[in-house]
Every structure is written in structure tokens, then in C-alpha cells.
């Protein structure tokens, strides 16, 4: 049986095909009470028997457990997806977020009834401000890119309020995440790309030349997607502020610098944080995220309502005087916020610092062990991640970075981020995170070394990888554009 047909049979073996007459997974007690009168409209009443499968509880459990393990996930193996910080999510976060005092609330309840929730969110805002050095926080954005969108709106609103309608250009280094220019465009401003210097950082002369009376600000990811700290950040901040602009920090890489340096102290005016990366809340698979922004006092009046304030131990809702339209109902994805708060409280200040130290150590360990195996353009020590290039493997063995990434799946690991950032040819962006043990780092290093040998001796194997997963190499564009996600009956792939 081919791999594809095994996979298809797994799916064909849906709960419906496993159904056997007379088998049941539940037993309802017989009704002994009074007849129930329900006033449902005639058209809403079911006319026929519901065609549900007859199957036992263990079979249901086995079916869904089997399906859940077909995809790679962090509980199954390492997930060194650079820039995405796929760290392990402690189960404690889930337990706290599921407490009925959090999970059973309705956002329209009276503020008197949700004091505990408001206090938790208030503390989270306070902690995020402490970690970043800013004065105010808005928890509404539901993702990093959403935070960028709000942060750009805040900067735009600030310039408009100061009569600077012309300030609509936002400088963005060429190493930036694709969401940065996109967020600028959706707020009606114009992204202006600035070319990085030879060391992968912002070139101060290029920056000075790009500033003018239309400059609204700059968006910088620090540390950058190359895992490099912008060591001239204070000078960069001076140049932008003198030009009348404001500094936005894409804080998605905060995992590298928590407890070490604070973006507000570097001269930034706004930051977004990816709670679903740095603070261990679940990430990926299209689930809910959270991308709060923190801002300086100067920009706080441009944040959307509701704002949580505390007076004599009571939590109230208010708005800033310039109140922007909200970007998400109520307080954003509060379940994710509660998970992040749980994580921060469990780690404590010293614990968060340690998280960053180990994240950086792990990345540098892999980088050092793989030097000479993979080529790395920027040879200095990295922060939480680094970018290698598969250019030489392609030239020597005809093996592309995509082949290496796919082969890693056969070794039980997720691939690093590939072909990003765009400024590195055949890029492999590796971010192990702090939750990987020395043993799993060694396994990853051994896997890359072994794939290097395969590339030399059996490149065809890599071209056909993965060979052990339920599905082989997919047309990724088609998978994203025409996803086939629901069981529609037996399929025809033999
Ligand atoms: C550097 C950087 N910026 C922004 C984002 C966007 O975050 P999100 O995917 O939550 O929208 C990411 C996501 O991984 C990122 O790595």
C-alpha cells in the first residue's frame, strides 16, 4: 500500500465508515419528568432521524487521537521554526485559563461581576509595561500583525493631531517580516525600504538619507530576523526623533532580551508583543493569538477604549481623550492573555531573564556545532535565532533548502523557517527556543549532519522527502489556496 493510499484509508476510515449497528458510546437516562414544551419555529424542527455514527467511546478516542498525531506539533518533537518561537506551552496555563471564574464570563456582564478578570488583565498590562519600559498598554490586538496595524494607526493619529498630515512614510529595513510593510499599507501610509549594511544591521548613512519631512517613523524588529541586535539603536532613535518621526518596535523577538534591555529605554515609542510566542501561549494552526501594544505616555491618548483603571481596589472601564476605534471587541483574546499572565507569574522576573538567556544559549550552541556544516553569512554570535544558507549545498549537491526542510520531517523534527529573510539566499532560519533540552539540540545537530551526508551521497532521497510522513511533498500553494479540510466521502487516490 502506498503512503498516499494509507493516508487516504485513514481518512476514509471516518467515524461514519467505522459505524456498526447497535454499538453506542453513550446511554441517556430515560426521561421520567414532565413533558417538555419547546416553542421552536416549525421550519427549525428536525424532520428525519439524525444520521450519526454508532461507535463506542474508545473507538472515538482512538480515531481522534490517531488523527491528532498525523501532524507535527511541539509535544511530538522539536519545532525550530525561526521567528515563530515555537516553545512548549506549559499545561498549567491551560488549567488556569479554563477556571470557570475566567472561562464562564460574558464580556457584557456588569463590571462589578468581572472584577477578578479585570484585575488579571490590569496586572498583565502592568507587567507587559514593566518588561518593555512603556507606560500604557492595550490588549486588544489578536495577533502580532494586528498589533502592528494598531501601532501604525496610533503613530498616524499622533501626526494628524499635530497637524502633520504629510507624515505618511514609514522606513522599514529590508530584513523585516512581511507583515511590517503590509501593516503600513493597510493604515494608508507608505512603506519605504532601507537596505541593510554588510553586517545585516541598519546603515546609519542610508537611514539619514531616507529621512525627510514626510517621515512618520520607522519599524524595526530588534533583535532582527537575522538574530542580530541593532547595536546603534540609540543613535537610530535620535535620527528618527530629530526628523520628527516615531519608532515602532516589532517585539515578536522579545524572547531574546527579556530582563536584559527594555525597548522604551532604547528610544522606541510603540511596541507590539506576540503573547502567543514569547509568553508560551499556544501558537500556530490558526488558533487565537494576542499581540498587545505598549506605548509611551505621549502616544497613550491615541489608544482605543476600553481602558481598565483601578481606584481604591475597584476596577473600572474608561477611555483616553483622543479615543481611537477599537480593533477587537472588549479586551481582545482574553483566554490567551490569561495564559500569558500565568506564564509570567510562574517565571517571575528572574525566570523571564533566564528564559532569554537559555534561548540565546541554545541558538548559539546549534550555530557553533553546525559551523562548517551549513554556511552562515553573519558569523558573529547571534541572539535567539540565526540564519544559515543552503546556497553551497545547492551548488555542490543540487539539493535545495526546501529538500533539507522536508527531510527533517523524516527525522521527527519540524523544519526551520525557509526562504526568509529574503536577503539571505536559500535561507534556513533556526530558532530552537529555551524549552529544548541539550539532548534534543544534539539530535537536531546530528540530523542536519546526517542530511548533509545524504545530500552528498543520495540527493534523490532528499528530493523525494519526506518519505515517512502520512503525506509526501505537497503543492503548498494549492494547500493554502484550496484547502480540503472536511471529510466528503471516500476519495480516489487508490
Ligand atoms: C518578526 C515578526 N513580526 C511579526 C510577526 C507577525 O505575528 P503574527 O503571526 O502573530 O501576526 C511575526 C510572526 O511570526 C514575526 O516573527
Coordinates of C-alpha atoms in Angstrom, one line a residue, residues 90-97 102 124 279-280 335-348:
X90 CA 3.1 24.6 29.9
X91 CA -0.2 22.8 30.8
X92 CA -0.6 25.0 33.8
X93 CA -1.5 27.9 31.5
X94 CA -4.4 25.8 30.2
X95 CA -5.7 24.9 33.6
X96 CA -5.7 28.5 34.8
X97 CA -7.4 29.8 31.6
X102 CA -12.3 33.2 33.7
X124 CA -0.9 41.7 32.8
X279 CA 4.8 34.1 26.7
X280 CA 4.2 30.5 25.7
X335 CA -8.0 33.4 27.2
X336 CA -4.6 33.9 25.6
X337 CA -4.0 36.9 28.0
X338 CA -4.7 34.7 31.0
X339 CA -2.3 32.0 29.7
X340 CA 0.4 34.7 29.3
X341 CA -0.2 36.1 32.7
X342 CA 0.1 32.6 34.2
X343 CA 3.4 32.1 32.5
X344 CA 4.8 35.4 33.6
X345 CA 3.8 34.9 37.2
X346 CA 5.2 31.4 37.2
X347 CA 8.6 32.5 35.8
X348 CA 8.9 35.7 37.8

